[in-house]
Amino acid sequence: MLSLLLFPDLAANAARDAMTLSVTRLIPLLFPYSVLSSLMIRRKWLPERGLLSILYGLPGDCEGVLFSGIAAGFPVGAEGSARLLRDGSVSREDAGRLAAVSSVPSPAFLAGAVGSMWGDVRFGWFLWIAANLTLLLFSRLTGRKSKSPASAHLNQTPVPPPSSFSRDFSRSVTDAAGSCLAVTAFVAFFRILCAVGTALLPAARLPLTLFLEFSSGVKTGAEAGGICGAAMTGVSAGFGGLSVLSQIAARNADDLPGGGFSLKPYLISRMLLAAVLGSAAALWASFFSLEAASSVFLDPPVPLSSAVPVLGALLLLRIPHFFGRRAAVDE
């Protein structure tokens, strides 16, 4: 409150920058993925036991959430995890682990924004691959033996009657709009905290940006440059900050069975991810020349190559389903 009273113009500018960021970058990238993710879950478009759920050791119902979270970034994964828990499709433990491993920075942000900040798109792709491999390993190490389909639905929630496509589509669009508004609010609030906190305590700029809002932390690392700046970028992208944690917690409503999924897997995975991405970024910077170009922060267009892994994942997701249908036909 003291900072806001002392620096009202700075707070207003930070809020304006956050709104501009949301309108020009976050919402265009997040909204369509959020709508399609909700539709995939509601209509059960993906196979019950696809490639991603097999790799991550999670129930087949998690396939759409995993794909959407990896492709679109947080908080789409946590939103889908909460929906599956509410429907009784997964247990509370699996929902918490699913929210942790599907909450990762999107390839559009890491390749398009972070890669452009450092003048090397390959650096952004390297961080994205390292993040997903780390969360894949985390999921395998923390997972338990698969349960029978009957025991997997621990909540015993009555199965609702099937709804029409038009109703599911309308609800998906409405939910996605609310999600984008919530993301904008969290980003704006924590960016204001970063701005006024740094003005009040200039020496605390680094811990504030790393701890509060990850896009500000990534930018601070790019401005610093060098191996230390690259490591700072990796740590910030991996940890996500209180802004992302708040977005994950906001999806964990009190009306969910068992009070919602546990945030412990998410917190453990963020510490692990911050350490791995920070080390990986420093290692990359020590072998390859990186030139910070923070003046283009979040302004460059998303590279067309960011669609390649998404399209490839869509094809791979259908492989187990295809062979399953062929086996059924043969029988």
mmCIF file of C-alpha atoms in Angstrom:
data_model
loop_
_atom_site.group_PDB
_atom_site.id
_atom_site.type_symbol
_atom_site.label_atom_id
_atom_site.label_comp_id
_atom_site.label_asym_id
_atom_site.label_seq_id
_atom_site.Cartn_x
_atom_site.Cartn_y
_atom_site.Cartn_z
ATOM 1 C CA MET A 1 0.000 0.000 0.000
ATOM 2 C CA LEU A 2 2.854 2.377 0.827
ATOM 3 C CA SER A 3 4.482 1.662 -2.536
ATOM 4 C CA LEU A 4 1.230 2.285 -4.385
ATOM 5 C CA LEU A 5 0.793 5.629 -2.605
ATOM 6 C CA LEU A 6 4.371 6.674 -3.354
ATOM 7 C CA PHE A 7 4.462 5.517 -6.985
ATOM 8 C CA PRO A 8 0.910 5.674 -8.403
ATOM 9 C CA ASP A 9 2.071 6.467 -11.955
ATOM 10 C CA LEU A 10 4.499 3.564 -11.924
ATOM 11 C CA ALA A 11 1.754 1.200 -10.792
ATOM 12 C CA ALA A 12 -0.583 2.494 -13.497
ATOM 13 C CA ASN A 13 2.088 2.018 -16.172
ATOM 14 C CA ALA A 14 2.781 -1.519 -14.973
ATOM 15 C CA ALA A 15 -0.922 -2.353 -15.135
ATOM 16 C CA ARG A 16 -1.144 -0.832 -18.617
ATOM 17 C CA ASP A 17 1.840 -2.885 -19.791
ATOM 18 C CA ALA A 18 0.285 -6.027 -18.368
ATOM 19 C CA MET A 19 -3.000 -5.350 -20.146
ATOM 20 C CA THR A 20 -1.151 -4.733 -23.415
ATOM 21 C CA LEU A 21 0.776 -7.980 -22.947
ATOM 22 C CA SER A 22 -2.437 -9.900 -22.333
ATOM 23 C CA VAL A 23 -4.308 -8.418 -25.303
ATOM 24 C CA THR A 24 -1.450 -8.724 -27.802
ATOM 25 C CA ARG A 25 0.176 -12.003 -26.715
ATOM 26 C CA LEU A 26 -1.363 -14.018 -23.887
ATOM 27 C CA ILE A 27 -5.026 -14.058 -24.892
ATOM 28 C CA PRO A 28 -4.460 -14.762 -28.623
ATOM 29 C CA LEU A 29 -2.231 -17.708 -27.707
ATOM 30 C CA LEU A 30 -4.211 -18.994 -24.731
ATOM 31 C CA PHE A 31 -7.859 -18.525 -25.719
ATOM 32 C CA PRO A 32 -8.158 -20.911 -28.717
ATOM 33 C CA TYR A 33 -6.177 -23.638 -26.933
ATOM 34 C CA SER A 34 -8.349 -23.253 -23.847
ATOM 35 C CA VAL A 35 -11.543 -23.599 -25.900
ATOM 36 C CA LEU A 36 -10.281 -26.674 -27.761
ATOM 37 C CA SER A 37 -8.927 -28.230 -24.564
ATOM 38 C CA SER A 38 -12.315 -27.919 -22.898
ATOM 39 C CA LEU A 39 -14.042 -29.385 -25.959
ATOM 40 C CA MET A 40 -11.618 -32.325 -26.132
ATOM 41 C CA ILE A 41 -12.295 -33.157 -22.495
ATOM 42 C CA ARG A 42 -16.064 -32.686 -22.651
ATOM 43 C CA ARG A 43 -16.534 -34.585 -25.919
ATOM 44 C CA LYS A 44 -13.810 -37.190 -25.228
ATOM 45 C CA TRP A 45 -12.287 -36.739 -28.674
ATOM 46 C CA LEU A 46 -8.925 -38.296 -27.827
ATOM 47 C CA PRO A 47 -8.343 -42.035 -27.265
ATOM 48 C CA GLU A 48 -8.700 -43.249 -23.688
ATOM 49 C CA ARG A 49 -5.176 -44.636 -23.661
ATOM 50 C CA GLY A 50 -3.022 -42.546 -25.979
ATOM 51 C CA LEU A 51 0.708 -42.107 -26.270
ATOM 52 C CA LEU A 52 1.027 -39.212 -23.816
ATOM 53 C CA SER A 53 -0.886 -40.876 -20.990
ATOM 54 C CA ILE A 54 1.208 -44.021 -21.472
ATOM 55 C CA LEU A 55 4.480 -42.081 -21.381
ATOM 56 C CA TYR A 56 3.524 -40.057 -18.318
ATOM 57 C CA GLY A 57 2.019 -43.027 -16.472
ATOM 58 C CA LEU A 58 -1.362 -41.334 -16.054
ATOM 59 C CA PRO A 59 -4.926 -42.522 -16.707
ATOM 60 C CA GLY A 60 -6.192 -42.378 -20.260
ATOM 61 C CA ASP A 61 -8.654 -39.604 -19.432
ATOM 62 C CA CYS A 62 -5.641 -37.297 -18.983
ATOM 63 C CA GLU A 63 -4.656 -37.458 -22.666
ATOM 64 C CA GLY A 64 -6.399 -34.250 -23.747
ATOM 65 C CA VAL A 65 -5.208 -32.280 -20.695
ATOM 66 C CA LEU A 66 -1.614 -33.382 -21.220
ATOM 67 C CA PHE A 67 -1.645 -32.409 -24.879
ATOM 68 C CA SER A 68 -3.315 -29.053 -24.250
ATOM 69 C CA GLY A 69 -1.026 -28.170 -21.355
ATOM 70 C CA ILE A 70 2.152 -29.022 -23.258
ATOM 71 C CA ALA A 71 1.001 -27.166 -26.375
ATOM 72 C CA ALA A 72 -0.630 -24.102 -24.783
ATOM 73 C CA GLY A 73 1.232 -23.749 -21.481
ATOM 74 C CA PHE A 74 -0.194 -22.926 -18.076
ATOM 75 C CA PRO A 75 -2.845 -22.612 -16.750
ATOM 76 C CA VAL A 76 -4.681 -24.790 -19.321
ATOM 77 C CA GLY A 77 -3.341 -28.005 -17.760
ATOM 78 C CA ALA A 78 -4.498 -27.110 -14.249
ATOM 79 C CA GLU A 79 -7.902 -26.085 -15.569
ATOM 80 C CA GLY A 80 -8.336 -29.441 -17.302
ATOM 81 C CA SER A 81 -7.093 -31.318 -14.218
ATOM 82 C CA ALA A 82 -9.733 -29.641 -12.061
ATOM 83 C CA ARG A 83 -12.433 -30.498 -14.609
ATOM 84 C CA LEU A 84 -11.437 -34.174 -14.675
ATOM 85 C CA LEU A 85 -11.432 -34.289 -10.866
ATOM 86 C CA ARG A 86 -14.858 -32.672 -10.708
ATOM 87 C CA ASP A 87 -16.208 -35.228 -13.210
ATOM 88 C CA GLY A 88 -14.750 -38.108 -11.196
ATOM 89 C CA SER A 89 -12.550 -39.209 -14.087
ATOM 90 C CA VAL A 90 -9.307 -39.172 -12.067
ATOM 91 C CA SER A 91 -8.328 -39.482 -8.424
ATOM 92 C CA ARG A 92 -7.223 -36.539 -6.323
ATOM 93 C CA GLU A 93 -3.615 -37.751 -6.418
ATOM 94 C CA ASP A 94 -3.591 -38.163 -10.199
ATOM 95 C CA ALA A 95 -5.205 -34.740 -10.653
ATOM 96 C CA GLY A 96 -2.435 -33.102 -8.610
ATOM 97 C CA ARG A 97 0.287 -34.865 -10.569
ATOM 98 C CA LEU A 98 -1.462 -34.061 -13.859
ATOM 99 C CA ALA A 99 -1.676 -30.360 -12.952
ATOM 100 C CA ALA A 100 2.050 -30.382 -12.165
ATOM 101 C CA VAL A 101 3.299 -32.054 -15.351
ATOM 102 C CA SER A 102 0.901 -30.271 -17.727
ATOM 103 C CA SER A 103 1.761 -26.795 -16.395
ATOM 104 C CA VAL A 104 4.775 -25.840 -18.481
ATOM 105 C CA PRO A 105 5.733 -22.698 -20.440
ATOM 106 C CA SER A 106 4.310 -22.928 -23.955
ATOM 107 C CA PRO A 107 6.532 -23.426 -27.002
ATOM 108 C CA ALA A 108 5.171 -20.144 -28.392
ATOM 109 C CA PHE A 109 6.478 -18.251 -25.361
ATOM 110 C CA LEU A 110 9.841 -20.005 -25.056
ATOM 111 C CA ALA A 111 10.623 -20.162 -28.777
ATOM 112 C CA GLY A 112 8.938 -16.925 -29.829
ATOM 113 C CA ALA A 113 9.541 -14.618 -26.874
ATOM 114 C CA VAL A 114 12.535 -16.018 -24.974
ATOM 115 C CA GLY A 115 14.302 -17.097 -28.156
ATOM 116 C CA SER A 116 13.858 -13.621 -29.638
ATOM 117 C CA MET A 117 15.022 -11.969 -26.429
ATOM 118 C CA TRP A 118 18.295 -13.840 -26.690
ATOM 119 C CA GLY A 119 18.542 -13.686 -30.467
ATOM 120 C CA ASP A 120 18.455 -17.490 -30.827
ATOM 121 C CA VAL A 121 15.180 -19.371 -31.274
ATOM 122 C CA ARG A 122 17.056 -22.634 -30.711
ATOM 123 C CA PHE A 123 17.667 -21.549 -27.126
ATOM 124 C CA GLY A 124 13.914 -21.299 -26.527
ATOM 125 C CA TRP A 125 13.263 -24.717 -28.059
ATOM 126 C CA PHE A 126 16.067 -26.185 -25.951
ATOM 127 C CA LEU A 127 14.421 -24.909 -22.772
ATOM 128 C CA TRP A 128 11.009 -26.219 -23.861
ATOM 129 C CA ILE A 129 12.366 -29.709 -24.580
ATOM 130 C CA ALA A 130 14.329 -29.742 -21.308
ATOM 131 C CA ALA A 131 11.219 -28.674 -19.366
ATOM 132 C CA ASN A 132 9.003 -31.395 -20.833
ATOM 133 C CA LEU A 133 11.615 -34.121 -20.407
ATOM 134 C CA THR A 134 12.078 -33.078 -16.775
ATOM 135 C CA LEU A 135 8.344 -33.204 -16.073
ATOM 136 C CA LEU A 136 8.074 -36.542 -17.889
ATOM 137 C CA LEU A 137 10.769 -37.983 -15.618
ATOM 138 C CA PHE A 138 9.078 -36.410 -12.579
ATOM 139 C CA SER A 139 5.760 -38.017 -13.523
ATOM 140 C CA ARG A 140 7.324 -41.453 -13.960
ATOM 141 C CA LEU A 141 9.209 -41.249 -10.660
ATOM 142 C CA THR A 142 6.254 -40.022 -8.622
ATOM 143 C CA GLY A 143 3.623 -42.227 -10.274
ATOM 144 C CA ARG A 144 2.278 -45.399 -8.813
ATOM 145 C CA LYS A 145 1.188 -48.618 -10.423
ATOM 146 C CA SER A 146 -1.866 -48.175 -12.589
ATOM 147 C CA LYS A 147 -5.157 -49.058 -10.976
ATOM 148 C CA SER A 148 -8.009 -50.941 -12.460
ATOM 149 C CA PRO A 149 -10.580 -48.825 -14.280
ATOM 150 C CA ALA A 150 -13.125 -49.518 -11.572
ATOM 151 C CA SER A 151 -10.914 -48.237 -8.744
ATOM 152 C CA ALA A 152 -9.608 -45.247 -10.678
ATOM 153 C CA HIS A 153 -12.878 -43.347 -10.280
ATOM 154 C CA LEU A 154 -12.493 -42.855 -6.564
ATOM 155 C CA ASN A 155 -14.975 -40.044 -6.301
ATOM 156 C CA GLN A 156 -17.908 -42.173 -7.440
ATOM 157 C CA THR A 157 -19.545 -39.147 -8.978
ATOM 158 C CA PRO A 158 -22.756 -40.016 -10.861
ATOM 159 C CA VAL A 159 -22.169 -39.928 -14.601
ATOM 160 C CA PRO A 160 -24.201 -37.058 -16.092
ATOM 161 C CA PRO A 161 -26.216 -37.645 -19.242
ATOM 162 C CA PRO A 162 -24.410 -36.747 -22.486
ATOM 163 C CA SER A 163 -24.880 -33.149 -23.548
ATOM 164 C CA SER A 164 -25.171 -31.701 -27.027
ATOM 165 C CA PHE A 165 -22.221 -30.338 -28.977
ATOM 166 C CA SER A 166 -23.693 -26.834 -29.051
ATOM 167 C CA ARG A 167 -23.965 -26.768 -25.257
ATOM 168 C CA ASP A 168 -20.425 -28.096 -24.786
ATOM 169 C CA PHE A 169 -19.076 -25.575 -27.279
ATOM 170 C CA SER A 170 -20.851 -22.653 -25.604
ATOM 171 C CA ARG A 171 -19.589 -23.681 -22.181
ATOM 172 C CA SER A 172 -16.059 -24.134 -23.513
ATOM 173 C CA VAL A 173 -15.993 -20.635 -24.995
ATOM 174 C CA THR A 174 -17.432 -19.111 -21.807
ATOM 175 C CA ASP A 175 -14.967 -20.962 -19.577
ATOM 176 C CA ALA A 176 -12.042 -19.964 -21.812
ATOM 177 C CA ALA A 177 -13.060 -16.302 -21.696
ATOM 178 C CA GLY A 178 -13.208 -16.389 -17.902
ATOM 179 C CA SER A 179 -9.839 -18.133 -17.784
ATOM 180 C CA CYS A 180 -8.208 -15.469 -19.969
ATOM 181 C CA LEU A 181 -9.667 -12.710 -17.809
ATOM 182 C CA ALA A 182 -8.301 -14.376 -14.677
ATOM 183 C CA VAL A 183 -4.839 -14.757 -16.236
ATOM 184 C CA THR A 184 -4.848 -11.066 -17.173
ATOM 185 C CA ALA A 185 -5.776 -10.094 -13.612
ATOM 186 C CA PHE A 186 -2.992 -12.172 -12.049
ATOM 187 C CA VAL A 187 -0.352 -10.936 -14.491
ATOM 188 C CA ALA A 188 -1.393 -7.306 -13.932
ATOM 189 C CA PHE A 189 -1.384 -7.588 -10.139
ATOM 190 C CA PHE A 190 2.023 -9.239 -9.861
ATOM 191 C CA ARG A 191 3.562 -6.920 -12.448
ATOM 192 C CA ILE A 192 2.390 -3.985 -10.330
ATOM 193 C CA LEU A 193 4.015 -5.593 -7.292
ATOM 194 C CA CYS A 194 7.271 -6.026 -9.231
ATOM 195 C CA ALA A 195 7.254 -2.420 -10.431
ATOM 196 C CA VAL A 196 6.450 -0.655 -7.158
ATOM 197 C CA GLY A 197 8.532 -3.095 -5.097
ATOM 198 C CA THR A 198 11.570 -2.466 -7.269
ATOM 199 C CA ALA A 199 11.035 1.298 -7.041
ATOM 200 C CA LEU A 200 10.854 1.085 -3.240
ATOM 201 C CA LEU A 201 13.767 -1.374 -2.917
ATOM 202 C CA PRO A 202 15.949 -1.163 -6.053
ATOM 203 C CA ALA A 203 18.394 -3.750 -4.695
ATOM 204 C CA ALA A 204 15.576 -6.312 -4.487
ATOM 205 C CA ARG A 205 14.747 -6.201 -8.197
ATOM 206 C CA LEU A 206 16.246 -9.600 -9.002
ATOM 207 C CA PRO A 207 14.543 -11.651 -6.245
ATOM 208 C CA LEU A 208 11.258 -9.805 -6.787
ATOM 209 C CA THR A 209 11.113 -10.513 -10.521
ATOM 210 C CA LEU A 210 12.193 -14.131 -10.099
ATOM 211 C CA PHE A 211 9.804 -14.799 -7.231
ATOM 212 C CA LEU A 212 6.698 -12.884 -8.312
ATOM 213 C CA GLU A 213 6.130 -12.888 -12.102
ATOM 214 C CA PHE A 214 8.019 -15.126 -14.496
ATOM 215 C CA SER A 215 7.821 -12.964 -17.653
ATOM 216 C CA SER A 216 9.426 -10.090 -15.736
ATOM 217 C CA GLY A 217 12.073 -12.469 -14.428
ATOM 218 C CA VAL A 218 12.815 -13.753 -17.919
ATOM 219 C CA LYS A 219 13.212 -10.196 -19.167
ATOM 220 C CA THR A 220 15.528 -9.321 -16.271
ATOM 221 C CA GLY A 221 17.725 -12.277 -17.175
ATOM 222 C CA ALA A 222 17.861 -11.213 -20.823
ATOM 223 C CA GLU A 223 18.826 -7.682 -19.816
ATOM 224 C CA ALA A 224 21.656 -9.035 -17.644
ATOM 225 C CA GLY A 225 23.051 -11.161 -20.470
ATOM 226 C CA GLY A 226 25.868 -13.678 -20.282
ATOM 227 C CA ILE A 227 25.843 -17.068 -18.576
ATOM 228 C CA CYS A 228 24.390 -15.670 -15.344
ATOM 229 C CA GLY A 229 21.593 -13.927 -17.238
ATOM 230 C CA ALA A 230 20.794 -17.096 -19.177
ATOM 231 C CA ALA A 231 20.677 -19.082 -15.932
ATOM 232 C CA MET A 232 18.373 -16.427 -14.488
ATOM 233 C CA THR A 233 16.080 -16.798 -17.504
ATOM 234 C CA GLY A 234 15.976 -20.572 -17.075
ATOM 235 C CA VAL A 235 15.250 -20.383 -13.347
ATOM 236 C CA SER A 236 12.439 -17.866 -13.859
ATOM 237 C CA ALA A 237 10.837 -19.836 -16.711
ATOM 238 C CA GLY A 238 11.050 -23.047 -14.694
ATOM 239 C CA PHE A 239 9.754 -21.708 -11.378
ATOM 240 C CA GLY A 240 6.957 -19.612 -12.862
ATOM 241 C CA GLY A 241 6.638 -17.306 -9.858
ATOM 242 C CA LEU A 242 3.749 -16.623 -7.519
ATOM 243 C CA SER A 243 1.708 -15.364 -10.466
ATOM 244 C CA VAL A 244 1.521 -18.801 -12.083
ATOM 245 C CA LEU A 245 1.116 -20.547 -8.714
ATOM 246 C CA SER A 246 -1.873 -18.311 -8.010
ATOM 247 C CA GLN A 247 -3.345 -19.154 -11.415
ATOM 248 C CA ILE A 248 -2.965 -22.876 -10.682
ATOM 249 C CA ALA A 249 -4.502 -22.472 -7.217
ATOM 250 C CA ALA A 250 -7.423 -20.481 -8.653
ATOM 251 C CA ARG A 251 -8.475 -23.564 -10.660
ATOM 252 C CA ASN A 252 -8.367 -25.646 -7.481
ATOM 253 C CA ALA A 253 -11.825 -24.632 -6.246
ATOM 254 C CA ASP A 254 -13.225 -25.618 -2.857
ATOM 255 C CA ASP A 255 -16.169 -27.407 -4.460
ATOM 256 C CA LEU A 256 -13.872 -30.039 -5.998
ATOM 257 C CA PRO A 257 -13.990 -33.534 -4.451
ATOM 258 C CA GLY A 258 -11.704 -33.805 -1.448
ATOM 259 C CA GLY A 259 -11.182 -30.058 -1.398
ATOM 260 C CA GLY A 260 -9.339 -30.131 -4.715
ATOM 261 C CA PHE A 261 -6.046 -31.596 -5.873
ATOM 262 C CA SER A 262 -2.881 -31.188 -3.839
ATOM 263 C CA LEU A 263 -0.472 -28.415 -4.849
ATOM 264 C CA LYS A 264 2.497 -30.304 -3.371
ATOM 265 C CA PRO A 265 3.432 -32.059 -6.664
ATOM 266 C CA TYR A 266 3.336 -28.719 -8.453
ATOM 267 C CA LEU A 267 5.600 -27.014 -5.914
ATOM 268 C CA ILE A 268 8.116 -29.883 -5.950
ATOM 269 C CA SER A 269 8.135 -29.981 -9.743
ATOM 270 C CA ARG A 270 8.699 -26.184 -9.929
ATOM 271 C CA MET A 271 11.775 -26.408 -7.697
ATOM 272 C CA LEU A 272 13.121 -29.241 -9.801
ATOM 273 C CA LEU A 273 12.276 -27.440 -13.046
ATOM 274 C CA ALA A 274 13.920 -24.199 -11.897
ATOM 275 C CA ALA A 275 17.149 -26.050 -11.073
ATOM 276 C CA VAL A 276 17.178 -28.026 -14.329
ATOM 277 C CA LEU A 277 16.302 -25.130 -16.652
ATOM 278 C CA GLY A 278 18.706 -22.784 -14.887
ATOM 279 C CA SER A 279 21.547 -25.286 -15.295
ATOM 280 C CA ALA A 280 20.543 -26.129 -18.880
ATOM 281 C CA ALA A 281 20.394 -22.449 -19.853
ATOM 282 C CA ALA A 282 23.803 -21.763 -18.325
ATOM 283 C CA LEU A 283 25.224 -24.797 -20.133
ATOM 284 C CA TRP A 284 23.781 -23.598 -23.455
ATOM 285 C CA ALA A 285 25.186 -20.096 -22.946
ATOM 286 C CA SER A 286 28.630 -21.510 -22.185
ATOM 287 C CA PHE A 287 28.735 -23.401 -25.503
ATOM 288 C CA PHE A 288 26.805 -21.042 -27.791
ATOM 289 C CA SER A 289 27.023 -17.294 -28.168
ATOM 290 C CA LEU A 290 23.856 -15.560 -26.950
ATOM 291 C CA GLU A 291 23.144 -11.908 -27.576
ATOM 292 C CA ALA A 292 20.446 -10.394 -25.392
ATOM 293 C CA ALA A 293 17.844 -8.523 -27.397
ATOM 294 C CA SER A 294 15.376 -7.645 -24.647
ATOM 295 C CA SER A 295 14.096 -4.601 -26.538
ATOM 296 C CA VAL A 296 11.919 -6.932 -28.612
ATOM 297 C CA PHE A 297 10.414 -8.499 -25.510
ATOM 298 C CA LEU A 298 7.179 -10.273 -26.392
ATOM 299 C CA ASP A 299 6.767 -8.240 -29.583
ATOM 300 C CA PRO A 300 8.016 -10.642 -32.299
ATOM 301 C CA PRO A 301 5.517 -12.936 -34.002
ATOM 302 C CA VAL A 302 5.402 -16.572 -33.015
ATOM 303 C CA PRO A 303 7.594 -18.573 -35.416
ATOM 304 C CA LEU A 304 5.752 -20.881 -37.771
ATOM 305 C CA SER A 305 7.982 -23.714 -36.595
ATOM 306 C CA SER A 306 6.154 -23.684 -33.246
ATOM 307 C CA ALA A 307 3.274 -25.505 -34.951
ATOM 308 C CA VAL A 308 5.487 -28.452 -35.964
ATOM 309 C CA PRO A 309 5.617 -30.256 -32.585
ATOM 310 C CA VAL A 310 1.931 -29.583 -32.031
ATOM 311 C CA LEU A 311 0.947 -31.164 -35.349
ATOM 312 C CA GLY A 312 3.364 -34.025 -34.751
ATOM 313 C CA ALA A 313 1.871 -34.642 -31.316
ATOM 314 C CA LEU A 314 -1.624 -34.785 -32.804
ATOM 315 C CA LEU A 315 -0.520 -37.531 -35.183
ATOM 316 C CA LEU A 316 1.260 -39.483 -32.449
ATOM 317 C CA LEU A 317 -1.777 -39.288 -30.186
ATOM 318 C CA ARG A 318 -3.793 -41.209 -32.756
ATOM 319 C CA ILE A 319 -1.307 -44.083 -33.172
ATOM 320 C CA PRO A 320 -2.426 -46.239 -30.184
ATOM 321 C CA HIS A 321 -6.066 -45.565 -31.057
ATOM 322 C CA PHE A 322 -5.462 -46.622 -34.684
ATOM 323 C CA PHE A 323 -3.831 -49.922 -33.773
ATOM 324 C CA GLY A 324 -6.482 -50.555 -31.141
ATOM 325 C CA ARG A 325 -9.233 -50.215 -33.751
ATOM 326 C CA ARG A 326 -7.331 -52.443 -36.192
ATOM 327 C CA ALA A 327 -7.005 -55.113 -33.508
ATOM 328 C CA ALA A 328 -10.725 -54.907 -32.744
ATOM 329 C CA VAL A 329 -11.558 -55.296 -36.435
ATOM 330 C CA ASP A 330 -9.256 -58.316 -36.742
ATOM 331 C CA GLU A 331 -10.916 -59.971 -33.765
#
